[in-house]
């Protein structure tokens, strides 16, 4: 779960900073052309929740 969160954050950062021609397509998608809303904040929220859940699970396991 922690890995999923970290990977999601990393991929979001990569998408955010990509400068290749492909980035135009991604940016159009992420900026809501196809989705109707901006997906980048959503991806960040999902990643943060995944990290939080994994940390909670870890501490519960030790507790």
Backbone as a ProteinNet text record, in pm:
[ID]
protein_1_A
[PRIMARY]
XXXXXXXXXXXXXXXXXXXXXXXXXXXXXXXXXXXXXXXXXXXXXXXXXXXXXXXXXXXXXXX
[TERTIARY]
84	0	88.1	191.7	285.7	351.1	388.5	452.6	359.3	232.5	134.4	128.6	124.1	118.4	241.1	358.5	484.1	492.1	460	465.2	366.1	246	145.8	195.5	254.7	309.3	420.5	507.5	618.9	568.1	473.1	418.5	347.9	275.7	207.5	309.1	419.2	524.9	583.9	604.7	660.3	565.4	436.9	338.7	338.1	350.7	344.5	460.1	579	699.4	740.8	667.3	704.7	699.5	797.2	801.9	796	777.3	772	639.6	630	503.1	388	422.6	322.1	259.7	337.7	290.4	168.6	162.6	48.5	-79.9	-75.6	-191.3	-225.5	-121	-143	-199.6	-141.5	-187.6	-331.3	-366	-503.2	-596.7	-555.4	-636.4	-646.2	-529.8	-527.1	-597.5	-596.9	-660.2	-810.5	-862.3	-1006.5	-1073	-995	-1056.6	-1140.5	-1086.6	-1156.7	-1229.6	-1184.1	-1239.4	-1344.7	-1342.1	-1437.9	-1388	-1275.6	-1215.6	-1066.8	-992.7	-847.2	-811.2	-739.8	-709.1	-586	-498	-373.4	-398.4	-481.1	-507.7	-568.9	-655.6	-717.1	-611.3	-515.2	-407.1	-324.7	-298.9	-221	-298	-427.2	-510	-508.9	-525.2	-523.7	-390.1	-281	-148.1	-131.7	-174.2	-161.9	-244.3	-365.6	-450.6	-384.2	-327.4	-261.2	-144	-64.5	48.6	-1.6	-104.3	-159.4	-211.7	-285.6	-340	-228.9	-122.4	-12.7	58.4	73.4	137.5	51	-80	-172	-164	-165.6	-158.6	-27.8	81	211.5	211.3	164.2	164.2	67	-46.6	-141.6	-77.5	-0.1	66.7	165.5	238.9	336.3	267.5	153.9	85	11.3
-119.6	0	125.5	124.1	236.4	253.7	140.8	143.8	205.4	167.5	222.2	373.9	421.3	565.2	636.7	582.6	645	644.9	531.6	521.6	619.6	629.7	721.9	865.5	903.1	1038.2	1061	962.9	975.1	989.4	903.8	908.4	1041.9	1091.7	1219.9	1330.5	1327.3	1426	1416.4	1293.3	1273.4	1329.4	1300.3	1351.1	1503.3	1559.3	1703.9	1769.7	1707.5	1771.3	1721.7	1625.8	1573.4	1682.3	1682.8	1785	1724.5	1594.4	1527.9	1560.9	1535.8	1558.1	1481	1365.7	1285.3	1361.6	1453	1528.3	1612.8	1658.1	1739.3	1658.8	1532.8	1445.2	1421.9	1392	1367.5	1490.2	1606.7	1729.9	1760.7	1736.9	1758.1	1667	1541.6	1445.9	1487	1519.9	1552.4	1684	1773.7	1903.5	1899.6	1782.5	1765.5	1762.9	1759.9	1755.8	1629.2	1518	1390.8	1350.3	1402.9	1355.7	1449.2	1576.4	1671.2	1735.2	1690.4	1751.2	1721.3	1796.4	1780.8	1659	1564.1	1438.9	1444.8	1544.6	1547.8	1558.7	1654.3	1658.8	1528.4	1466.9	1339.7	1231.9	1225.6	1126.4	1150.7	1278.3	1310.7	1267.8	1295.2	1255.4	1103.7	1030.8	884	834.8	895.6	855	880.6	997.1	1031.7	936.1	905	811.2	673.5	628.5	497.4	494.6	601.6	608.6	608.9	689	697.6	561.8	493.3	362.2	262.3	267.7	173.5	203	330.6	366.9	322.3	345.6	302.3	150.7	77.9	-68.4	-113.5	-44.5	-80.4	-61.9	54.2	81.2	-9.5	-41	-134.5	-272.2	-309	-438.9	-448.3	-339.3	-339.9	-322.3	-254.7	-225.1	-346.9
0	0	0	82.9	87.8	-48.8	-108.5	-240	-343.9	-337.9	-432.4	-418.4	-293.6	-269.5	-322.7	-293.7	-337.9	-490.8	-551.6	-697.5	-760.8	-703.5	-757.4	-750.8	-635.8	-623	-724.7	-740.1	-834	-977.2	-1014.7	-1150.4	-1175.4	-1073.6	-1087.3	-1111.1	-1035.4	-1052.3	-1193.1	-1240.2	-1373.9	-1480.6	-1464.9	-1561.1	-1559.3	-1438.8	-1420.9	-1495.8	-1493.9	-1547.5	-1685.4	-1741.1	-1872.1	-1977.9	-2066.9	-2171.2	-2311.3	-2318.9	-2448.5	-2518.8	-2649.4	-2721.3	-2656.9	-2598.8	-2530.1	-2414.2	-2356	-2240.1	-2275.5	-2400.6	-2442.2	-2426.1	-2471.1	-2458.6	-2312.3	-2232.8	-2090.8	-2021.9	-2052.4	-1988.7	-2027.4	-2154.1	-2197.9	-2119.3	-2100.6	-2025.5	-1879.6	-1819.6	-1677.4	-1648.3	-1745.3	-1722.9	-1747.4	-1774	-1772.9	-1908.7	-2017.6	-2149.6	-2163.9	-2116	-2129.5	-2002.1	-1887.8	-1760.8	-1704.2	-1743.3	-1689.4	-1560.1	-1507.6	-1388.8	-1389	-1309.8	-1305.8	-1222.3	-1282.9	-1214.2	-1124.8	-1147.6	-1071.5	-921	-873.6	-729.1	-678.1	-758.8	-720.2	-701.7	-794.7	-783.7	-658	-627.1	-507	-382.7	-379.2	-264.8	-248	-358	-352.8	-298.6	-345.6	-300.1	-151	-105.5	37	122.8	78.7	152.3	157.9	46.9	43.7	141.3	144.2	237.8	381.6	408.8	544.3	590.5	503.9	540.2	569.2	489.4	511.2	642.9	676	803.8	921.3	910.6	1016.3	1033.7	922.1	927.1	991.9	958.6	1015.7	1166.8	1212.8	1356.9	1430.7	1370	1431.5	1445.5	1343.2	1345.3	1460.5	1485.5	1594.9	1729.1	1728.6	1853.9	1902.6
[MASK]
+++++++++++++++++++++++++++++++++++++++++++++++++++++++++++++++

